Amino acid sequence: MRKIGVLTSGGDAPGMNAAIRAVVRKSIYHGIEAYGIYQGFSGLITGNIKKLEIGSVGDIIHRGGTILQSARCDDFKTEEGQRQGIACLENHGIEGLIVIGGDGSYLGAKALTELGFPCIGVPGTIDNDIPGTQYTIGFDTALNTVLNAIDKIRDTATSHERTFVIEVMGRDAGDIALWAGLAGGAESILIPEEHHDMEDIAARIENGVQRGKKHSIIIVAEGVASGAEFAKNLTEKTGLETRVSVLGHIQRGGTPTGFDRVLASRLGAKAVELLMAGKSGRAVGMEDGEVVDADLLTVLNKPKHMNQSLYLLSKELSI
Ligand code: F6P
């Protein structure tokens, strides 16, 4: 392995820069040239590729977003686009590719692997919805961003004795909502993985009000409903005055937490090690504190994990 390429794809996530830095520095440390592919898989079609030096990734470990930029590329879903991408990599003499992103990005990596080009997937998404790893790069930062917002909303909710509905991201997964709701002491957490009973939610809030609670915070994962839609139903049911906050893309930005930087550094370095060992079609991850790798296809086919015990705990603690 003399030349390695790296790209970020799909929704950006805090810590992606730390992962890029790890890939570049680990490669150079071992005498391998590193190339950045810009704007995700579209950069493979347009040939937007540049050699990265040690200094190219200096001063980025603490920055959110991705210096390589990201994109969701429809052309790359076709075999023609994928073959074009491989030709582009080969023209640059690149022998292995590291793809940092979510499940859509993994599909691209899988397609290239099946066409014979060595690829390794690194899980980077705030959604924490990639099988094969307990944590994805960016999740911890997004969790803390949401938590920060919940704490602030709680201040105003208490002052006005209001019920707040906070809509958070996560696509079809509920981890951001679940973890932030548990850590933020939310009264109710709605996630796509669990069934919800409006009667139960309304009863919990009404009981709280009767016991003298000054506010109620309900976290709704975007995969369940929009915050506005849910709040409307709740008001119709309970007559309670509600306010809605949609946190939106704020959740995707910001300085990565220490956890995300360490995770990204370890996973990025592991991806390089795998390519150096001649491996292909693998996805790296973190399980019980250890860096692991698994077959990319197996990972893609596994059901998405959700921590059931955390959900039950949140129910017990939010009485
Ligand atoms: O996958 C990350 C994510 O932020 C999801 O949580 C969200 O549903 C989606 O991306 C938003 O995508 P876009 O930035 O394309 O609107």
Tab-separated table of C-alpha atoms and ligand atoms in Angstrom:
chain	number	residue	atom	x	y	z
A	1	MET	CA	0.000	0.000	0.000
A	2	ARG	CA	1.719	3.192	-1.163
A	3	LYS	CA	-1.179	5.609	-1.545
A	4	ILE	CA	-4.370	5.823	0.517
A	5	GLY	CA	-7.417	7.999	-0.242
A	6	VAL	CA	-9.858	9.342	2.321
A	7	LEU	CA	-13.285	10.942	1.927
A	8	THR	CA	-16.186	12.037	4.103
A	9	SER	CA	-19.709	11.471	2.878
A	10	GLY	CA	-23.335	11.999	3.945
A	11	GLY	CA	-24.200	14.340	6.803
A	12	ASP	CA	-21.103	15.837	8.395
A	13	ALA	CA	-20.379	15.054	12.041
A	14	PRO	CA	-18.109	16.663	14.651
A	15	GLY	CA	-14.944	14.588	14.888
A	16	MET	CA	-14.715	13.839	11.171
A	17	ASN	CA	-11.710	16.174	11.000
A	18	ALA	CA	-10.005	14.288	13.798
A	19	ALA	CA	-10.585	11.062	11.832
A	20	ILE	CA	-9.152	12.589	8.635
A	21	ARG	CA	-6.131	13.775	10.610
A	22	ALA	CA	-5.620	10.280	12.031
A	23	VAL	CA	-5.816	8.679	8.578
A	24	VAL	CA	-3.344	11.154	7.084
A	25	ARG	CA	-0.841	11.150	9.957
A	26	LYS	CA	-0.955	7.375	10.463
A	27	SER	CA	-0.373	6.837	6.731
A	28	ILE	CA	2.523	9.278	6.528
A	29	TYR	CA	4.036	7.809	9.709
A	30	HIS	CA	4.184	4.487	7.882
A	31	GLY	CA	5.590	5.949	4.662
A	32	ILE	CA	2.262	5.934	2.783
A	33	GLU	CA	1.030	8.951	0.807
A	34	ALA	CA	-2.423	10.255	1.749
A	35	TYR	CA	-4.928	11.797	-0.657
A	36	GLY	CA	-8.061	13.708	0.214
A	37	ILE	CA	-11.108	13.263	-2.001
A	38	TYR	CA	-13.275	16.388	-1.731
A	39	GLN	CA	-17.093	16.558	-1.592
A	40	GLY	CA	-17.644	12.902	-0.854
A	41	PHE	CA	-18.159	10.388	-3.635
A	42	SER	CA	-18.840	13.218	-6.113
A	43	GLY	CA	-15.154	14.101	-5.800
A	44	LEU	CA	-14.348	10.679	-7.237
A	45	ILE	CA	-16.456	11.454	-10.287
A	46	THR	CA	-15.191	15.007	-10.789
A	47	GLY	CA	-11.596	14.114	-9.869
A	48	ASN	CA	-11.497	16.537	-6.936
A	49	ILE	CA	-8.472	14.917	-5.286
A	50	LYS	CA	-5.450	16.474	-3.556
A	51	LYS	CA	-2.404	15.079	-1.837
A	52	LEU	CA	-2.465	15.772	1.902
A	53	GLU	CA	0.689	16.462	3.876
A	54	ILE	CA	1.315	16.418	7.628
A	55	GLY	CA	0.532	20.141	7.757
A	56	SER	CA	-2.671	19.783	5.699
A	57	VAL	CA	-4.341	18.304	8.760
A	58	GLY	CA	-2.732	20.581	11.339
A	59	ASP	CA	-5.041	22.693	13.496
A	60	ILE	CA	-8.188	20.741	12.581
A	61	ILE	CA	-8.585	18.243	15.433
A	62	HIS	CA	-10.802	20.672	17.360
A	63	ARG	CA	-12.934	21.807	14.435
A	64	GLY	CA	-16.431	20.585	13.576
A	65	GLY	CA	-17.529	19.876	10.008
A	66	THR	CA	-15.115	18.284	7.572
A	67	ILE	CA	-12.231	19.929	5.726
A	68	LEU	CA	-12.878	17.499	2.868
A	69	GLN	CA	-16.506	18.660	2.679
A	70	SER	CA	-19.327	16.230	2.195
A	71	ALA	CA	-22.121	15.499	-0.249
A	72	ARG	CA	-24.867	13.040	-0.974
A	73	CYS	CA	-24.142	11.864	-4.539
A	74	ASP	CA	-26.829	10.176	-6.682
A	75	ASP	CA	-24.472	9.481	-9.618
A	76	PHE	CA	-22.421	7.252	-7.375
A	77	LYS	CA	-25.378	4.938	-6.845
A	78	THR	CA	-24.964	3.623	-10.406
A	79	GLU	CA	-22.325	1.071	-11.413
A	80	GLU	CA	-21.188	3.465	-14.127
A	81	GLY	CA	-20.495	6.142	-11.516
A	82	GLN	CA	-18.718	3.650	-9.277
A	83	ARG	CA	-16.474	2.426	-12.123
A	84	GLN	CA	-15.693	6.037	-12.984
A	85	GLY	CA	-14.711	6.539	-9.343
A	86	ILE	CA	-12.374	3.547	-9.386
A	87	ALA	CA	-10.747	4.771	-12.621
A	88	CYS	CA	-10.186	8.133	-10.979
A	89	LEU	CA	-8.570	6.543	-7.910
A	90	GLU	CA	-6.371	4.350	-10.123
A	91	ASN	CA	-5.290	7.348	-12.218
A	92	HIS	CA	-3.910	8.845	-9.013
A	93	GLY	CA	-2.235	5.549	-8.093
A	94	ILE	CA	-4.440	5.260	-4.982
A	95	GLU	CA	-4.643	1.651	-3.817
A	96	GLY	CA	-7.093	1.813	-0.914
A	97	LEU	CA	-9.930	4.096	0.178
A	98	ILE	CA	-11.195	5.038	3.629
A	99	VAL	CA	-14.813	6.206	3.686
A	100	ILE	CA	-15.934	8.163	6.749
A	101	GLY	CA	-19.723	8.477	7.010
A	102	GLY	CA	-23.038	6.806	7.762
A	103	ASP	CA	-24.879	3.868	6.244
A	104	GLY	CA	-25.306	5.558	2.824
A	105	SER	CA	-21.539	6.034	2.704
A	106	TYR	CA	-21.026	2.414	3.694
A	107	LEU	CA	-23.152	1.377	0.705
A	108	GLY	CA	-20.759	3.278	-1.569
A	109	ALA	CA	-17.762	1.609	0.109
A	110	LYS	CA	-19.403	-1.789	-0.261
A	111	ALA	CA	-20.050	-1.207	-3.973
A	112	LEU	CA	-16.405	-0.256	-4.610
A	113	THR	CA	-15.196	-3.268	-2.619
A	114	GLU	CA	-17.397	-5.567	-4.695
A	115	LEU	CA	-15.936	-4.069	-7.866
A	116	GLY	CA	-12.495	-5.006	-6.543
A	117	PHE	CA	-11.315	-1.751	-4.984
A	118	PRO	CA	-10.169	-2.059	-1.317
A	119	CYS	CA	-12.299	0.069	0.997
A	120	ILE	CA	-12.690	0.489	4.745
A	121	GLY	CA	-15.684	2.163	6.421
A	122	VAL	CA	-15.345	4.461	9.433
A	123	PRO	CA	-18.648	5.292	11.211
A	124	GLY	CA	-19.186	9.051	11.203
A	125	THR	CA	-22.699	10.337	11.877
A	126	ILE	CA	-24.422	12.097	14.752
A	127	ASP	CA	-27.268	9.564	14.547
A	128	ASN	CA	-25.392	6.675	16.245
A	129	ASP	CA	-27.238	4.281	13.985
A	130	ILE	CA	-24.431	2.186	12.509
A	131	PRO	CA	-24.288	-1.465	13.532
A	132	GLY	CA	-20.825	-2.813	14.388
A	133	THR	CA	-19.982	-0.001	16.781
A	134	GLN	CA	-21.440	1.208	20.060
A	135	TYR	CA	-20.628	4.793	19.162
A	136	THR	CA	-20.340	6.686	15.909
A	137	ILE	CA	-18.079	9.703	15.510
A	138	GLY	CA	-20.092	12.852	16.253
A	139	PHE	CA	-22.788	11.317	18.411
A	140	ASP	CA	-21.271	12.374	21.734
A	141	THR	CA	-20.835	15.968	20.559
A	142	ALA	CA	-24.389	16.148	19.214
A	143	LEU	CA	-25.669	14.652	22.459
A	144	ASN	CA	-23.926	17.379	24.447
A	145	THR	CA	-25.193	20.086	22.097
A	146	VAL	CA	-28.761	18.866	22.602
A	147	LEU	CA	-28.225	18.621	26.338
A	148	ASN	CA	-26.994	22.172	26.468
A	149	ALA	CA	-30.162	23.285	24.681
A	150	ILE	CA	-32.397	21.251	27.002
A	151	ASP	CA	-30.772	22.849	30.059
A	152	LYS	CA	-31.419	26.314	28.643
A	153	ILE	CA	-34.992	25.527	27.654
A	154	ARG	CA	-35.606	24.153	31.134
A	155	ASP	CA	-34.823	27.608	32.605
A	156	THR	CA	-37.497	29.349	30.584
A	157	ALA	CA	-39.917	26.425	30.880
A	158	THR	CA	-39.740	26.657	34.682
A	159	SER	CA	-40.148	30.450	34.692
A	160	HIS	CA	-43.358	30.217	32.681
A	161	GLU	CA	-44.544	26.823	33.933
A	162	ARG	CA	-44.760	25.557	30.405
A	163	THR	CA	-44.551	22.272	28.587
A	164	PHE	CA	-41.838	22.192	25.939
A	165	VAL	CA	-41.571	19.813	23.032
A	166	ILE	CA	-38.014	19.573	21.691
A	167	GLU	CA	-37.543	17.934	18.292
A	168	VAL	CA	-34.123	16.375	17.747
A	169	MET	CA	-32.400	14.742	14.779
A	170	GLY	CA	-31.523	11.087	14.308
A	171	ARG	CA	-33.282	10.163	11.063
A	172	ASP	CA	-34.871	6.742	11.806
A	173	ALA	CA	-32.918	6.247	15.013
A	174	GLY	CA	-33.734	7.425	18.516
A	175	ASP	CA	-30.319	7.491	20.201
A	176	ILE	CA	-29.914	11.266	20.263
A	177	ALA	CA	-33.376	11.647	21.779
A	178	LEU	CA	-32.927	8.797	24.232
A	179	TRP	CA	-29.509	9.762	25.569
A	180	ALA	CA	-30.245	13.493	25.670
A	181	GLY	CA	-33.662	12.890	27.230
A	182	LEU	CA	-32.194	10.670	29.941
A	183	ALA	CA	-29.289	13.026	30.643
A	184	GLY	CA	-31.547	16.086	30.518
A	185	GLY	CA	-34.206	14.665	32.842
A	186	ALA	CA	-36.984	14.846	30.255
A	187	GLU	CA	-40.488	13.836	31.324
A	188	SER	CA	-41.110	11.864	28.131
A	189	ILE	CA	-38.881	10.607	25.328
A	190	LEU	CA	-40.360	9.551	22.007
A	191	ILE	CA	-38.178	7.388	19.800
A	192	PRO	CA	-39.011	5.496	16.593
A	193	GLU	CA	-37.913	2.162	18.073
A	194	GLU	CA	-40.665	2.234	20.727
A	195	HIS	CA	-44.431	2.494	20.597
A	196	HIS	CA	-45.982	5.575	22.244
A	197	ASP	CA	-49.291	5.996	23.896
A	198	MET	CA	-50.591	9.566	23.929
A	199	GLU	CA	-52.847	8.778	26.906
A	200	ASP	CA	-49.814	7.691	28.914
A	201	ILE	CA	-47.770	10.753	27.950
A	202	ALA	CA	-50.649	13.080	28.825
A	203	ALA	CA	-51.238	11.285	32.144
A	204	ARG	CA	-47.545	11.602	33.096
A	205	ILE	CA	-47.574	15.310	32.426
A	206	GLU	CA	-50.853	15.903	34.225
A	207	ASN	CA	-49.625	13.915	37.273
A	208	GLY	CA	-46.471	16.005	37.306
A	209	VAL	CA	-48.455	19.243	37.203
A	210	GLN	CA	-50.641	18.045	40.082
A	211	ARG	CA	-47.532	17.226	42.116
A	212	GLY	CA	-46.346	20.799	41.610
A	213	LYS	CA	-43.886	20.331	38.757
A	214	LYS	CA	-43.040	23.677	37.229
A	215	HIS	CA	-42.353	22.434	33.723
A	216	SER	CA	-42.379	19.425	31.445
A	217	ILE	CA	-39.892	18.607	28.741
A	218	ILE	CA	-40.707	16.136	26.014
A	219	ILE	CA	-38.036	15.034	23.571
A	220	VAL	CA	-39.346	13.906	20.204
A	221	ALA	CA	-37.023	12.169	17.752
A	222	GLU	CA	-37.624	13.412	14.200
A	223	GLY	CA	-38.256	9.800	13.142
A	224	VAL	CA	-41.440	9.772	15.267
A	225	ALA	CA	-43.133	13.030	14.327
A	226	SER	CA	-42.414	16.696	13.886
A	227	GLY	CA	-42.333	18.617	17.147
A	228	ALA	CA	-45.154	20.854	15.905
A	229	GLU	CA	-47.387	17.924	15.003
A	230	PHE	CA	-46.802	16.232	18.341
A	231	ALA	CA	-47.366	19.455	20.329
A	232	LYS	CA	-50.656	20.066	18.515
A	233	ASN	CA	-51.888	16.568	19.453
A	234	LEU	CA	-50.773	17.028	23.031
A	235	THR	CA	-52.554	20.371	23.397
A	236	GLU	CA	-55.737	18.897	21.932
A	237	LYS	CA	-55.521	16.035	24.414
A	238	THR	CA	-54.542	17.931	27.580
A	239	GLY	CA	-55.343	21.576	26.981
A	240	LEU	CA	-51.798	22.370	28.127
A	241	GLU	CA	-50.024	25.347	26.635
A	242	THR	CA	-46.983	24.029	24.788
A	243	ARG	CA	-43.992	25.538	23.045
A	244	VAL	CA	-41.891	23.797	20.408
A	245	SER	CA	-38.161	23.978	19.756
A	246	VAL	CA	-36.665	22.333	16.683
A	247	LEU	CA	-32.925	22.092	17.245
A	248	GLY	CA	-32.132	21.284	13.602
A	249	HIS	CA	-28.646	21.534	12.139
A	250	ILE	CA	-27.182	23.133	15.268
A	251	GLN	CA	-26.831	19.496	16.320
A	252	ARG	CA	-24.405	18.793	13.482
A	253	GLY	CA	-21.847	21.507	14.205
A	254	GLY	CA	-19.466	22.567	16.911
A	255	THR	CA	-16.220	21.586	18.536
A	256	PRO	CA	-16.000	17.810	18.933
A	257	THR	CA	-15.918	16.523	22.508
A	258	GLY	CA	-12.813	14.797	23.846
A	259	PHE	CA	-14.622	11.476	23.501
A	260	ASP	CA	-15.324	12.054	19.806
A	261	ARG	CA	-11.747	13.175	19.114
A	262	VAL	CA	-10.272	10.083	20.764
A	263	LEU	CA	-12.813	7.804	19.057
A	264	ALA	CA	-12.099	9.391	15.673
A	265	SER	CA	-8.335	9.139	16.153
A	266	ARG	CA	-8.524	5.471	17.090
A	267	LEU	CA	-10.937	4.487	14.318
A	268	GLY	CA	-9.127	6.481	11.612
A	269	ALA	CA	-5.800	4.883	12.562
A	270	LYS	CA	-7.344	1.401	12.640
A	271	ALA	CA	-8.714	1.864	9.126
A	272	VAL	CA	-5.182	2.571	7.853
A	273	GLU	CA	-3.844	-0.488	9.704
A	274	LEU	CA	-6.445	-2.673	7.990
A	275	LEU	CA	-5.508	-1.428	4.520
A	276	MET	CA	-1.819	-1.932	5.367
A	277	ALA	CA	-2.643	-5.513	6.349
A	278	GLY	CA	-4.232	-6.060	2.925
A	279	LYS	CA	-7.797	-6.096	4.294
A	280	SER	CA	-10.767	-4.798	2.330
A	281	GLY	CA	-14.521	-4.483	2.829
A	282	ARG	CA	-14.222	-3.977	6.581
A	283	ALA	CA	-15.958	-1.525	8.896
A	284	VAL	CA	-14.227	-0.317	12.041
A	285	GLY	CA	-15.982	0.338	15.320
A	286	MET	CA	-15.736	0.550	19.077
A	287	GLU	CA	-17.144	-2.198	21.280
A	288	ASP	CA	-16.682	-2.166	25.056
A	289	GLY	CA	-13.745	0.222	24.811
A	290	GLU	CA	-11.906	-1.829	22.207
A	291	VAL	CA	-11.409	-0.981	18.543
A	292	VAL	CA	-12.899	-3.742	16.411
A	293	ASP	CA	-13.552	-4.426	12.747
A	294	ALA	CA	-16.196	-6.456	10.973
A	295	ASP	CA	-17.270	-7.358	7.474
A	296	LEU	CA	-18.869	-4.305	5.819
A	297	LEU	CA	-21.720	-6.313	4.312
A	298	THR	CA	-22.502	-8.048	7.609
A	299	VAL	CA	-22.547	-4.669	9.353
A	300	LEU	CA	-24.900	-3.231	6.740
A	301	ASN	CA	-27.280	-6.173	7.111
A	302	LYS	CA	-27.378	-6.136	10.911
A	303	PRO	CA	-30.340	-4.488	12.613
A	304	LYS	CA	-29.594	-1.102	14.126
A	305	HIS	CA	-28.939	-1.321	17.826
A	306	MET	CA	-30.917	0.498	20.463
A	307	ASN	CA	-30.199	0.336	24.168
A	308	GLN	CA	-33.453	-0.992	25.588
A	309	SER	CA	-32.228	-0.785	29.182
A	310	LEU	CA	-31.582	2.958	28.796
A	311	TYR	CA	-35.135	3.425	27.571
A	312	LEU	CA	-36.588	1.482	30.506
A	313	LEU	CA	-34.384	3.445	32.904
A	314	SER	CA	-35.583	6.742	31.438
A	315	LYS	CA	-39.184	5.623	32.060
A	316	GLU	CA	-38.396	4.744	35.669
A	317	LEU	CA	-36.575	7.982	36.402
A	318	SER	CA	-39.016	10.342	34.729
A	319	ILE	CA	-41.993	9.567	36.972
B	1	F6P	O1	-27.689	11.741	9.263
B	1	F6P	C1	-27.433	12.936	9.923
B	1	F6P	C2	-28.622	13.859	9.826
B	1	F6P	O2	-28.307	15.055	10.511
B	1	F6P	C3	-29.950	13.280	10.332
B	1	F6P	O3	-30.021	13.302	11.734
B	1	F6P	C4	-30.941	14.163	9.653
B	1	F6P	O4	-32.179	13.516	9.495
B	1	F6P	C5	-30.291	14.397	8.302
B	1	F6P	O5	-28.904	14.167	8.466
B	1	F6P	C6	-30.512	15.761	7.730
B	1	F6P	O6	-29.951	15.778	6.474
B	1	F6P	P1	-29.694	17.091	5.639
B	1	F6P	O7	-28.538	17.823	6.272
B	1	F6P	O8	-29.368	16.600	4.281
B	1	F6P	O9	-30.954	17.905	5.730
